[in-house]
PDB file of C-alpha atoms in Angstrom:
ATOM      1  CA  MET A   1      24.382 -21.677  -3.947  1.00 42.00           C
ATOM      2  CA  ASN A   2      27.337 -20.931  -2.007  1.00 46.00           C
ATOM      3  CA  THR A   3      26.781 -21.958   1.415  1.00 42.00           C
ATOM      4  CA  GLU A   4      28.601 -18.670   2.798  1.00 57.00           C
ATOM      5  CA  ILE A   5      25.391 -16.706   1.293  1.00 81.00           C
ATOM      6  CA  SER A   6      22.805 -19.494   1.628  1.00 88.00           C
ATOM      7  CA  HIS A   7      21.102 -17.390   4.245  1.00 93.00           C
ATOM      8  CA  LEU A   8      20.425 -14.836   1.612  1.00 94.00           C
ATOM      9  CA  THR A   9      17.926 -14.405  -1.538  1.00 93.00           C
ATOM     10  CA  SER A  10      19.780 -14.165  -4.679  1.00 92.00           C
ATOM     11  CA  ASN A  11      19.297 -10.556  -4.824  1.00 91.00           C
ATOM     12  CA  ALA A  12      20.309  -9.690  -1.518  1.00 94.00           C
ATOM     13  CA  ALA A  13      23.342 -12.061  -1.975  1.00 94.00           C
ATOM     14  CA  ALA A  14      24.434 -10.107  -5.152  1.00 94.00           C
ATOM     15  CA  LEU A  15      24.544  -7.027  -3.138  1.00 95.00           C
ATOM     16  CA  LEU A  16      27.240  -8.544  -1.027  1.00 95.00           C
ATOM     17  CA  ALA A  17      29.829  -7.698  -3.678  1.00 94.00           C
ATOM     18  CA  GLU A  18      28.999  -3.969  -3.714  1.00 95.00           C
ATOM     19  CA  THR A  19      30.416  -1.339  -1.039  1.00 96.00           C
ATOM     20  CA  ASP A  20      29.407  -1.102   2.472  1.00 96.00           C
ATOM     21  CA  ALA A  21      27.923   2.481   1.483  1.00 96.00           C
ATOM     22  CA  GLN A  22      26.191   0.884  -1.219  1.00 96.00           C
ATOM     23  CA  ARG A  23      24.861  -2.054   0.866  1.00 96.00           C
ATOM     24  CA  ILE A  24      23.667   0.647   3.322  1.00 96.00           C
ATOM     25  CA  ARG A  25      21.757   2.547   0.632  1.00 96.00           C
ATOM     26  CA  ALA A  26      20.112  -0.695  -0.589  1.00 95.00           C
ATOM     27  CA  ILE A  27      18.874  -1.141   3.030  1.00 95.00           C
ATOM     28  CA  ARG A  28      17.572   2.052   3.236  1.00 92.00           C
ATOM     29  CA  SER A  29      15.761   1.893  -0.070  1.00 89.00           C
ATOM     30  CA  ARG A  30      12.165   0.842  -0.288  1.00 81.00           C
ATOM     31  CA  ARG A  31      11.539  -2.697  -1.275  1.00 80.00           C
ATOM     32  CA  TRP A  32       8.973  -4.977  -1.787  1.00 84.00           C
ATOM     33  CA  LEU A  33       8.476  -8.298   0.049  1.00 86.00           C
ATOM     34  CA  VAL A  34       5.903 -10.965  -0.679  1.00 83.00           C
ATOM     35  CA  TYR A  35       4.876 -11.720   2.500  1.00 87.00           C
ATOM     36  CA  PRO A  36       1.672 -14.038   3.058  1.00 88.00           C
ATOM     37  CA  ARG A  37      -0.583 -11.138   4.157  1.00 90.00           C
ATOM     38  CA  ALA A  38       0.109  -8.731   1.428  1.00 91.00           C
ATOM     39  CA  LYS A  39       0.026 -11.749  -1.162  1.00 92.00           C
ATOM     40  CA  GLN A  40      -3.495 -12.433   0.024  1.00 93.00           C
ATOM     41  CA  VAL A  41      -4.688  -8.852  -0.737  1.00 94.00           C
ATOM     42  CA  LEU A  42      -2.805  -8.704  -4.160  1.00 95.00           C
ATOM     43  CA  GLU A  43      -4.453 -11.796  -5.023  1.00 95.00           C
ATOM     44  CA  ARG A  44      -7.899 -10.544  -4.107  1.00 96.00           C
ATOM     45  CA  LEU A  45      -7.133  -7.425  -6.001  1.00 96.00           C
ATOM     46  CA  ASN A  46      -6.294  -9.174  -9.142  1.00 95.00           C
ATOM     47  CA  GLN A  47      -9.605 -10.971  -9.008  1.00 95.00           C
ATOM     48  CA  LEU A  48     -11.434  -7.647  -9.129  1.00 94.00           C
ATOM     49  CA  LEU A  49      -9.389  -6.810 -12.137  1.00 93.00           C
ATOM     50  CA  ASP A  50     -10.312  -9.959 -13.896  1.00 93.00           C
ATOM     51  CA  HIS A  51     -14.083  -9.802 -12.546  1.00 93.00           C
ATOM     52  CA  PRO A  52     -16.631  -9.430 -15.725  1.00 93.00           C
ATOM     53  CA  ARG A  53     -18.026  -6.001 -16.296  1.00 90.00           C
ATOM     54  CA  GLY A  54     -21.576  -5.547 -15.277  1.00 86.00           C
ATOM     55  CA  THR A  55     -23.698  -3.490 -12.633  1.00 82.00           C
ATOM     56  CA  ARG A  56     -22.869  -3.331  -8.924  1.00 85.00           C
ATOM     57  CA  MET A  57     -19.207  -4.402  -9.445  1.00 93.00           C
ATOM     58  CA  PRO A  58     -17.598  -5.941  -6.272  1.00 93.00           C
ATOM     59  CA  SER A  59     -15.139  -3.793  -4.441  1.00 95.00           C
ATOM     60  CA  LEU A  60     -12.797  -3.903  -1.700  1.00 95.00           C
ATOM     61  CA  ALA A  61     -11.880  -1.898   1.495  1.00 93.00           C
ATOM     62  CA  ILE A  62      -8.471  -2.518   2.978  1.00 94.00           C
ATOM     63  CA  TYR A  63      -8.024  -1.207   6.566  1.00 93.00           C
ATOM     64  CA  GLY A  64      -5.121  -0.868   8.826  1.00 93.00           C
ATOM     65  CA  ASP A  65      -3.234   1.225  11.179  1.00 93.00           C
ATOM     66  CA  SER A  66      -0.964   3.921   9.801  1.00 91.00           C
ATOM     67  CA  GLY A  67       2.482   2.034   9.022  1.00 92.00           C
ATOM     68  CA  MET A  68       0.807  -1.409   8.173  1.00 93.00           C
ATOM     69  CA  GLY A  69       2.031  -1.387   4.487  1.00 91.00           C
ATOM     70  CA  LYS A  70      -1.306  -0.155   2.866  1.00 92.00           C
ATOM     71  CA  THR A  71       0.243   2.213   0.384  1.00 90.00           C
ATOM     72  CA  MET A  72       3.064  -0.137  -0.421  1.00 91.00           C
ATOM     73  CA  ILE A  73       0.543  -2.714  -1.480  1.00 94.00           C
ATOM     74  CA  MET A  74      -1.473  -0.415  -3.258  1.00 93.00           C
ATOM     75  CA  LYS A  75       1.537   0.975  -5.360  1.00 92.00           C
ATOM     76  CA  ARG A  76       2.380  -2.661  -5.798  1.00 93.00           C
ATOM     77  CA  PHE A  77      -0.954  -3.745  -7.347  1.00 95.00           C
ATOM     78  CA  ARG A  78      -0.647  -0.357  -9.524  1.00 94.00           C
ATOM     79  CA  ASP A  79       2.999  -1.256 -10.984  1.00 93.00           C
ATOM     80  CA  GLN A  80       1.762  -4.842 -11.875  1.00 94.00           C
ATOM     81  CA  HIS A  81      -0.846  -3.141 -14.223  1.00 95.00           C
ATOM     82  CA  PRO A  82       0.717  -0.092 -15.888  1.00 93.00           C
ATOM     83  CA  PRO A  83      -0.596   1.939 -18.806  1.00 92.00           C
ATOM     84  CA  SER A  84       0.043   0.206 -22.023  1.00 92.00           C
ATOM     85  CA  PHE A  85       0.166   1.591 -25.403  1.00 86.00           C
ATOM     86  CA  SER A  86      -1.184  -0.138 -28.398  1.00 79.00           C
ATOM     87  CA  SER A  87       0.462   0.544 -31.798  1.00 78.00           C
ATOM     88  CA  LEU A  88      -2.218  -1.245 -33.572  1.00 77.00           C
ATOM     89  CA  THR A  89      -5.258   0.830 -32.072  1.00 77.00           C
ATOM     90  CA  GLY A  90      -3.373   3.713 -31.145  1.00 78.00           C
ATOM     91  CA  LYS A  91      -5.062   3.765 -27.690  1.00 84.00           C
ATOM     92  CA  LEU A  92      -3.704   3.971 -24.390  1.00 89.00           C
ATOM     93  CA  LYS A  93      -5.014   1.591 -21.765  1.00 92.00           C
ATOM     94  CA  THR A  94      -5.005   2.093 -18.027  1.00 94.00           C
ATOM     95  CA  PRO A  95      -6.507  -0.871 -16.303  1.00 96.00           C
ATOM     96  CA  VAL A  96      -5.503   0.366 -12.753  1.00 96.00           C
ATOM     97  CA  LEU A  97      -5.997   4.255 -11.865  1.00 96.00           C
ATOM     98  CA  ALA A  98      -4.639   5.226  -8.292  1.00 95.00           C
ATOM     99  CA  MET A  99      -5.474   8.336  -6.745  1.00 94.00           C
ATOM    100  CA  GLU A 100      -5.374   9.639  -3.222  1.00 92.00           C
ATOM    101  CA  MET A 101      -8.337  11.250  -1.619  1.00 91.00           C
ATOM    102  CA  THR A 102      -7.974  14.956  -1.144  1.00 86.00           C
ATOM    103  CA  SER A 103      -7.333  16.361   2.521  1.00 84.00           C
ATOM    104  CA  ARG A 104     -10.591  18.200   2.453  1.00 80.00           C
ATOM    105  CA  PRO A 105     -12.815  16.447  -0.016  1.00 80.00           C
ATOM    106  CA  GLY A 106     -15.820  17.944  -1.979  1.00 86.00           C
ATOM    107  CA  GLU A 107     -17.208  16.792  -5.354  1.00 90.00           C
ATOM    108  CA  ARG A 108     -15.208  19.742  -7.254  1.00 90.00           C
ATOM    109  CA  ARG A 109     -12.001  18.970  -5.571  1.00 90.00           C
ATOM    110  CA  PHE A 110     -12.483  15.225  -5.930  1.00 92.00           C
ATOM    111  CA  TYR A 111     -13.063  15.626  -9.864  1.00 93.00           C
ATOM    112  CA  ALA A 112      -9.975  18.099  -9.941  1.00 91.00           C
ATOM    113  CA  GLU A 113      -7.643  15.482  -8.532  1.00 92.00           C
ATOM    114  CA  LEU A 114      -8.874  12.874 -11.035  1.00 94.00           C
ATOM    115  CA  LEU A 115      -8.687  14.999 -13.915  1.00 94.00           C
ATOM    116  CA  THR A 116      -5.282  16.143 -13.129  1.00 92.00           C
ATOM    117  CA  LEU A 117      -4.425  12.346 -12.663  1.00 92.00           C
ATOM    118  CA  LEU A 118      -5.890  11.734 -16.041  1.00 93.00           C
ATOM    119  CA  GLY A 119      -3.688  14.356 -17.436  1.00 90.00           C
ATOM    120  CA  ALA A 120      -6.730  16.630 -18.365  1.00 87.00           C
ATOM    121  CA  PRO A 121      -7.028  19.635 -15.753  1.00 76.00           C
ATOM    122  CA  GLN A 122      -9.801  21.706 -16.299  1.00 76.00           C
ATOM    123  CA  ARG A 123     -10.189  25.562 -16.617  1.00 76.00           C
ATOM    124  CA  PRO A 124     -10.913  27.169 -13.183  1.00 75.00           C
ATOM    125  CA  ARG A 125     -14.455  28.346 -14.284  1.00 81.00           C
ATOM    126  CA  ALA A 126     -15.586  24.751 -15.476  1.00 84.00           C
ATOM    127  CA  ASP A 127     -18.742  23.376 -13.681  1.00 90.00           C
ATOM    128  CA  ILE A 128     -18.948  20.105 -11.853  1.00 91.00           C
ATOM    129  CA  ALA A 129     -20.904  18.675 -14.418  1.00 92.00           C
ATOM    130  CA  GLN A 130     -18.378  19.575 -17.320  1.00 91.00           C
ATOM    131  CA  MET A 131     -15.598  18.150 -14.872  1.00 93.00           C
ATOM    132  CA  GLU A 132     -17.678  14.868 -14.380  1.00 94.00           C
ATOM    133  CA  GLN A 133     -18.428  14.275 -17.895  1.00 94.00           C
ATOM    134  CA  ALA A 134     -14.912  14.758 -18.982  1.00 94.00           C
ATOM    135  CA  ALA A 135     -13.482  12.380 -16.143  1.00 95.00           C
ATOM    136  CA  MET A 136     -16.040   9.646 -17.321  1.00 95.00           C
ATOM    137  CA  ARG A 137     -15.075  10.333 -20.908  1.00 95.00           C
ATOM    138  CA  ILE A 138     -11.317   9.984 -20.352  1.00 95.00           C
ATOM    139  CA  MET A 139     -11.507   6.841 -17.993  1.00 96.00           C
ATOM    140  CA  GLU A 140     -13.902   4.990 -20.361  1.00 95.00           C
ATOM    141  CA  ALA A 141     -11.521   5.551 -23.253  1.00 94.00           C
ATOM    142  CA  ILE A 142      -8.368   4.360 -21.354  1.00 95.00           C
ATOM    143  CA  GLY A 143     -10.445   1.326 -20.004  1.00 94.00           C
ATOM    144  CA  VAL A 144     -10.246   1.900 -16.439  1.00 96.00           C
ATOM    145  CA  GLN A 145     -11.452  -1.199 -14.602  1.00 96.00           C
ATOM    146  CA  VAL A 146     -10.286  -0.524 -11.162  1.00 97.00           C
ATOM    147  CA  LEU A 147     -10.197   2.860  -9.373  1.00 97.00           C
ATOM    148  CA  VAL A 148      -8.000   2.826  -6.392  1.00 96.00           C
ATOM    149  CA  ILE A 149      -8.373   5.360  -3.478  1.00 94.00           C
ATOM    150  CA  ASP A 150      -5.786   5.934  -0.767  1.00 93.00           C
ATOM    151  CA  GLU A 151      -6.086   7.697   2.575  1.00 92.00           C
ATOM    152  CA  VAL A 152     -10.174   7.170   1.920  1.00 91.00           C
ATOM    153  CA  HIS A 153     -10.624   8.231   5.631  1.00 91.00           C
ATOM    154  CA  ASN A 154     -10.030  11.946   4.510  1.00 90.00           C
ATOM    155  CA  ILE A 155     -13.551  12.039   3.513  1.00 89.00           C
ATOM    156  CA  LEU A 156     -14.461  12.495   7.198  1.00 87.00           C
ATOM    157  CA  ALA A 157     -12.748  15.786   7.151  1.00 86.00           C
ATOM    158  CA  GLY A 158     -15.696  16.935   5.097  1.00 84.00           C
ATOM    159  CA  THR A 159     -19.023  18.036   6.787  1.00 85.00           C
ATOM    160  CA  TYR A 160     -21.771  15.234   6.593  1.00 85.00           C
ATOM    161  CA  ARG A 161     -23.249  16.933   3.289  1.00 87.00           C
ATOM    162  CA  GLU A 162     -19.548  16.918   1.877  1.00 87.00           C
ATOM    163  CA  GLN A 163     -19.220  13.235   2.825  1.00 87.00           C
ATOM    164  CA  ARG A 164     -22.388  12.168   1.339  1.00 88.00           C
ATOM    165  CA  ILE A 165     -21.767  13.884  -1.958  1.00 89.00           C
ATOM    166  CA  VAL A 166     -18.211  12.235  -2.329  1.00 90.00           C
ATOM    167  CA  LEU A 167     -19.781   8.865  -1.485  1.00 90.00           C
ATOM    168  CA  ASN A 168     -22.479   9.447  -4.022  1.00 90.00           C
ATOM    169  CA  THR A 169     -19.805  10.352  -6.627  1.00 93.00           C
ATOM    170  CA  LEU A 170     -18.072   7.113  -6.054  1.00 93.00           C
ATOM    171  CA  ARG A 171     -21.094   5.034  -6.182  1.00 91.00           C
ATOM    172  CA  PHE A 172     -22.067   6.959  -9.619  1.00 93.00           C
ATOM    173  CA  LEU A 173     -18.797   6.209 -11.169  1.00 94.00           C
ATOM    174  CA  SER A 174     -18.942   2.662 -10.137  1.00 94.00           C
ATOM    175  CA  ASN A 175     -22.237   2.237 -11.599  1.00 93.00           C
ATOM    176  CA  ARG A 176     -21.736   4.215 -14.809  1.00 95.00           C
ATOM    177  CA  LEU A 177     -18.347   3.076 -15.792  1.00 96.00           C
ATOM    178  CA  GLN A 178     -18.915  -0.586 -14.499  1.00 96.00           C
ATOM    179  CA  ILE A 179     -15.808  -0.335 -12.507  1.00 96.00           C
ATOM    180  CA  SER A 180     -14.725  -1.801  -9.143  1.00 96.00           C
ATOM    181  CA  LEU A 181     -13.426   0.561  -6.377  1.00 96.00           C
ATOM    182  CA  VAL A 182     -10.322  -0.244  -3.855  1.00 96.00           C
ATOM    183  CA  CYS A 183     -10.282   2.065  -0.892  1.00 94.00           C
ATOM    184  CA  PHE A 184      -7.335   2.053   1.655  1.00 94.00           C
ATOM    185  CA  GLY A 185      -7.540   3.851   4.779  1.00 91.00           C
ATOM    186  CA  VAL A 186      -6.943   3.656   8.345  1.00 91.00           C
ATOM    187  CA  ASN A 187      -9.796   2.152  10.573  1.00 85.00           C
ATOM    188  CA  ASP A 188     -11.837   5.091  10.821  1.00 83.00           C
ATOM    189  CA  ALA A 189     -12.429   4.686   7.026  1.00 82.00           C
ATOM    190  CA  ARG A 190     -15.073   2.029   8.053  1.00 85.00           C
ATOM    191  CA  GLU A 191     -17.138   5.193   9.184  1.00 83.00           C
ATOM    192  CA  ALA A 192     -16.456   7.036   5.992  1.00 81.00           C
ATOM    193  CA  ILE A 193     -17.488   4.375   3.757  1.00 84.00           C
ATOM    194  CA  GLY A 194     -20.470   3.221   5.966  1.00 81.00           C
ATOM    195  CA  GLY A 195     -21.831   6.646   5.493  1.00 77.00           C
ATOM    196  CA  ASP A 196     -23.654   5.193   2.411  1.00 78.00           C
ATOM    197  CA  VAL A 197     -25.125   1.964   3.037  1.00 83.00           C
ATOM    198  CA  GLN A 198     -25.803   1.163  -0.797  1.00 82.00           C
ATOM    199  CA  LEU A 199     -22.009   1.741  -1.491  1.00 83.00           C
ATOM    200  CA  ALA A 200     -20.846   0.021   1.740  1.00 84.00           C
ATOM    201  CA  ARG A 201     -22.850  -3.339   0.842  1.00 86.00           C
ATOM    202  CA  ARG A 202     -20.503  -3.605  -2.231  1.00 87.00           C
ATOM    203  CA  PHE A 203     -17.245  -3.538  -0.220  1.00 92.00           C
ATOM    204  CA  GLU A 204     -15.650  -6.764   0.988  1.00 92.00           C
ATOM    205  CA  GLN A 205     -13.714  -5.621   3.906  1.00 91.00           C
ATOM    206  CA  PHE A 206      -9.860  -6.657   4.652  1.00 93.00           C
ATOM    207  CA  THR A 207      -8.041  -5.526   7.868  1.00 92.00           C
ATOM    208  CA  LEU A 208      -4.192  -5.420   8.038  1.00 93.00           C
ATOM    209  CA  SER A 209      -4.300  -5.949  11.699  1.00 94.00           C
ATOM    210  CA  ARG A 210      -1.194  -5.409  13.776  1.00 95.00           C
ATOM    211  CA  TRP A 211       1.446  -8.450  14.008  1.00 96.00           C
ATOM    212  CA  ALA A 212       0.977 -10.572  16.700  1.00 95.00           C
ATOM    213  CA  ALA A 213       3.447 -13.357  18.039  1.00 94.00           C
ATOM    214  CA  ASN A 214       2.407 -16.187  15.888  1.00 94.00           C
ATOM    215  CA  GLU A 215       3.738 -17.887  12.534  1.00 93.00           C
ATOM    216  CA  GLN A 216       3.127 -15.159  10.144  1.00 93.00           C
ATOM    217  CA  PHE A 217       5.346 -12.726  12.028  1.00 95.00           C
ATOM    218  CA  GLU A 218       7.902 -15.283  12.229  1.00 95.00           C
ATOM    219  CA  ILE A 219       7.790 -15.393   8.505  1.00 94.00           C
ATOM    220  CA  LEU A 220       7.822 -11.908   8.082  1.00 95.00           C
ATOM    221  CA  ILE A 221      10.953 -11.435  10.239  1.00 96.00           C
ATOM    222  CA  SER A 222      12.534 -14.283   8.412  1.00 95.00           C
ATOM    223  CA  LEU A 223      11.705 -12.707   5.002  1.00 94.00           C
ATOM    224  CA  ILE A 224      13.361  -9.420   6.150  1.00 95.00           C
ATOM    225  CA  LEU A 225      16.461 -11.049   7.357  1.00 96.00           C
ATOM    226  CA  ARG A 226      16.846 -13.112   4.061  1.00 95.00           C
ATOM    227  CA  ASN A 227      16.492  -9.932   1.837  1.00 95.00           C
ATOM    228  CA  THR A 228      19.033  -7.818   4.047  1.00 96.00           C
ATOM    229  CA  PRO A 229      22.571  -8.036   2.650  1.00 96.00           C
ATOM    230  CA  LEU A 230      24.653  -9.228   5.642  1.00 96.00           C
ATOM    231  CA  ARG A 231      27.635 -11.404   5.253  1.00 96.00           C
ATOM    232  CA  GLN A 232      26.762 -13.496   8.066  1.00 95.00           C
ATOM    233  CA  PRO A 233      23.243 -15.112   9.163  1.00 95.00           C
ATOM    234  CA  SER A 234      21.178 -13.277  11.809  1.00 95.00           C
ATOM    235  CA  VAL A 235      19.979 -16.063  14.108  1.00 94.00           C
ATOM    236  CA  LEU A 236      17.484 -14.508  16.835  1.00 95.00           C
ATOM    237  CA  THR A 237      15.874 -16.238  19.772  1.00 96.00           C
ATOM    238  CA  ALA A 238      12.298 -16.193  20.481  1.00 96.00           C
ATOM    239  CA  LYS A 239      13.208 -13.521  23.421  1.00 96.00           C
ATOM    240  CA  SER A 240      14.489 -11.298  20.511  1.00 96.00           C
ATOM    241  CA  LEU A 241      11.428 -11.844  18.415  1.00 97.00           C
ATOM    242  CA  ARG A 242       9.293 -10.812  21.569  1.00 96.00           C
ATOM    243  CA  ARG A 243      11.153  -7.852  22.298  1.00 96.00           C
ATOM    244  CA  MET A 244      10.915  -6.776  18.430  1.00 96.00           C
ATOM    245  CA  LEU A 245       7.095  -7.185  18.543  1.00 95.00           C
ATOM    246  CA  GLN A 246       7.077  -5.262  21.775  1.00 94.00           C
ATOM    247  CA  ILE A 247       9.040  -2.305  20.770  1.00 94.00           C
ATOM    248  CA  SER A 248       7.359  -2.158  17.224  1.00 94.00           C
ATOM    249  CA  GLU A 249       3.880  -2.311  18.752  1.00 94.00           C
ATOM    250  CA  GLY A 250       3.269  -4.732  15.852  1.00 95.00           C
ATOM    251  CA  ILE A 251       3.496  -2.129  13.219  1.00 95.00           C
ATOM    252  CA  THR A 252       5.203  -3.153  10.214  1.00 94.00           C
ATOM    253  CA  ALA A 253       6.732   0.288   9.455  1.00 92.00           C
ATOM    254  CA  ASN A 254       8.407   0.242  12.835  1.00 93.00           C
ATOM    255  CA  LEU A 255       9.753  -3.564  12.480  1.00 94.00           C
ATOM    256  CA  PHE A 256      11.495  -2.561   9.002  1.00 94.00           C
ATOM    257  CA  HIS A 257      12.930   0.412  10.622  1.00 93.00           C
ATOM    258  CA  MET A 258      14.280  -1.469  13.649  1.00 95.00           C
ATOM    259  CA  LEU A 259      15.694  -4.312  11.672  1.00 96.00           C
ATOM    260  CA  ASN A 260      17.067  -1.791   9.009  1.00 95.00           C
ATOM    261  CA  THR A 261      18.932   0.092  11.825  1.00 95.00           C
ATOM    262  CA  LEU A 262      20.273  -2.845  13.212  1.00 97.00           C
ATOM    263  CA  ALA A 263      21.510  -4.285   9.941  1.00 97.00           C
ATOM    264  CA  ILE A 264      23.264  -0.819   9.325  1.00 97.00           C
ATOM    265  CA  GLU A 265      24.882  -1.049  12.581  1.00 96.00           C
ATOM    266  CA  ALA A 266      26.200  -4.523  12.006  1.00 97.00           C
ATOM    267  CA  ILE A 267      27.875  -3.313   8.707  1.00 97.00           C
ATOM    268  CA  GLU A 268      29.426  -0.436  10.104  1.00 96.00           C
ATOM    269  CA  SER A 269      30.623  -2.417  13.112  1.00 95.00           C
ATOM    270  CA  GLY A 270      32.030  -5.116  10.740  1.00 95.00           C
ATOM    271  CA  GLN A 271      29.771  -7.788  12.676  1.00 95.00           C
ATOM    272  CA  GLU A 272      27.869  -8.155   9.695  1.00 96.00           C
ATOM    273  CA  ARG A 273      24.513  -9.967  11.372  1.00 96.00           C
ATOM    274  CA  ILE A 274      22.068  -8.888  13.750  1.00 97.00           C
ATOM    275  CA  THR A 275      22.605 -10.466  17.338  1.00 96.00           C
ATOM    276  CA  ASP A 276      20.143 -11.024  20.140  1.00 96.00           C
ATOM    277  CA  ALA A 277      22.611  -8.561  22.126  1.00 96.00           C
ATOM    278  CA  ALA A 278      21.956  -5.826  19.528  1.00 96.00           C
ATOM    279  CA  VAL A 279      18.089  -6.359  19.669  1.00 96.00           C
ATOM    280  CA  GLU A 280      18.256  -6.209  23.315  1.00 95.00           C
ATOM    281  CA  ARG A 281      19.886  -2.822  23.663  1.00 92.00           C
ATOM    282  CA  TRP A 282      18.325  -1.158  20.616  1.00 90.00           C
ATOM    283  CA  GLU A 283      16.110   2.055  21.507  1.00 85.00           C
ATOM    284  CA  PRO A 284      13.416   2.888  19.079  1.00 77.00           C
ATOM    285  CA  GLU A 285      13.309   6.150  17.178  1.00 69.00           C
ATOM    286  CA  PHE A 286      10.408   5.801  15.252  1.00 53.00           C
ATOM    287  CA  ASP A 287       9.880   9.738  14.154  1.00 50.00           C
ATOM    288  CA  ALA A 288      12.428   8.610  11.028  1.00 43.00           C
ATOM    289  CA  GLU A 289      10.569   7.511   7.976  1.00 45.00           C
ATOM    290  CA  ALA A 290      10.802   3.806   7.985  1.00 45.00           C
ATOM    291  CA  ALA A 291      11.933   1.930   4.995  1.00 41.00           C
ATOM    292  CA  PHE A 292       9.111  -0.556   3.898  1.00 41.00           C
ATOM    293  CA  ALA A 293       9.373  -3.846   2.192  1.00 42.00           C
TER     294      ALA A 293
END
């Protein structure tokens, strides 16, 4: 590789041929980086997908503060296993089905959301039993193996009775269809899933903790910089890394927002690199939507 761009990945280096506006647009766009922690979660998710079907399928609960990249991991897993159509059998296969828990969950609302996702919304007067049977019939027909549920902490918005019903519904679907469940949520989701002891026992737990001053954090920053299309390498001191960690409070989204903002400033100023001085004077504005990796 040309030594002038050896500090970048091949994809980031290719963007140097674009205009400044296009590079800035690329920096602002959401992009996936395979950092070790995310890779570990994806490997475990793929193991669930490959697990032989049977009773009491293993499941996975992934917890973390808002902005730690849970939804991005979920989307990455879903996109790695998209629906496929076989021209030989004429059947659609959807190994991974991903949904978001409704804001005020109940059995009817849960099945309505699920059926809409399956492309089979029910008539308004359909009873819960009909909705349940329709959902199971379609999920079995398309070969769902893993049901992914984002924002699972929304279960707590319901009454105690509603929470129990939704958890019973999840356990029923897992048992009847022999599928694994994957739940993403903030740390409060532990309480939600823990509301059903039998269901909770099936879940392996993985926590996306806030970043700390360690090697994993340094790897993350290095990956972000290598994937940011600046013409000059950004060499940051340990002091700058500590400041970034302090300002971001260890939240992944905040880190990306900070580095993306600094990178855009570097392009607009013509400096083409992020400096210690820029990190030192930067002030957070985390109300804006962060661009995740």
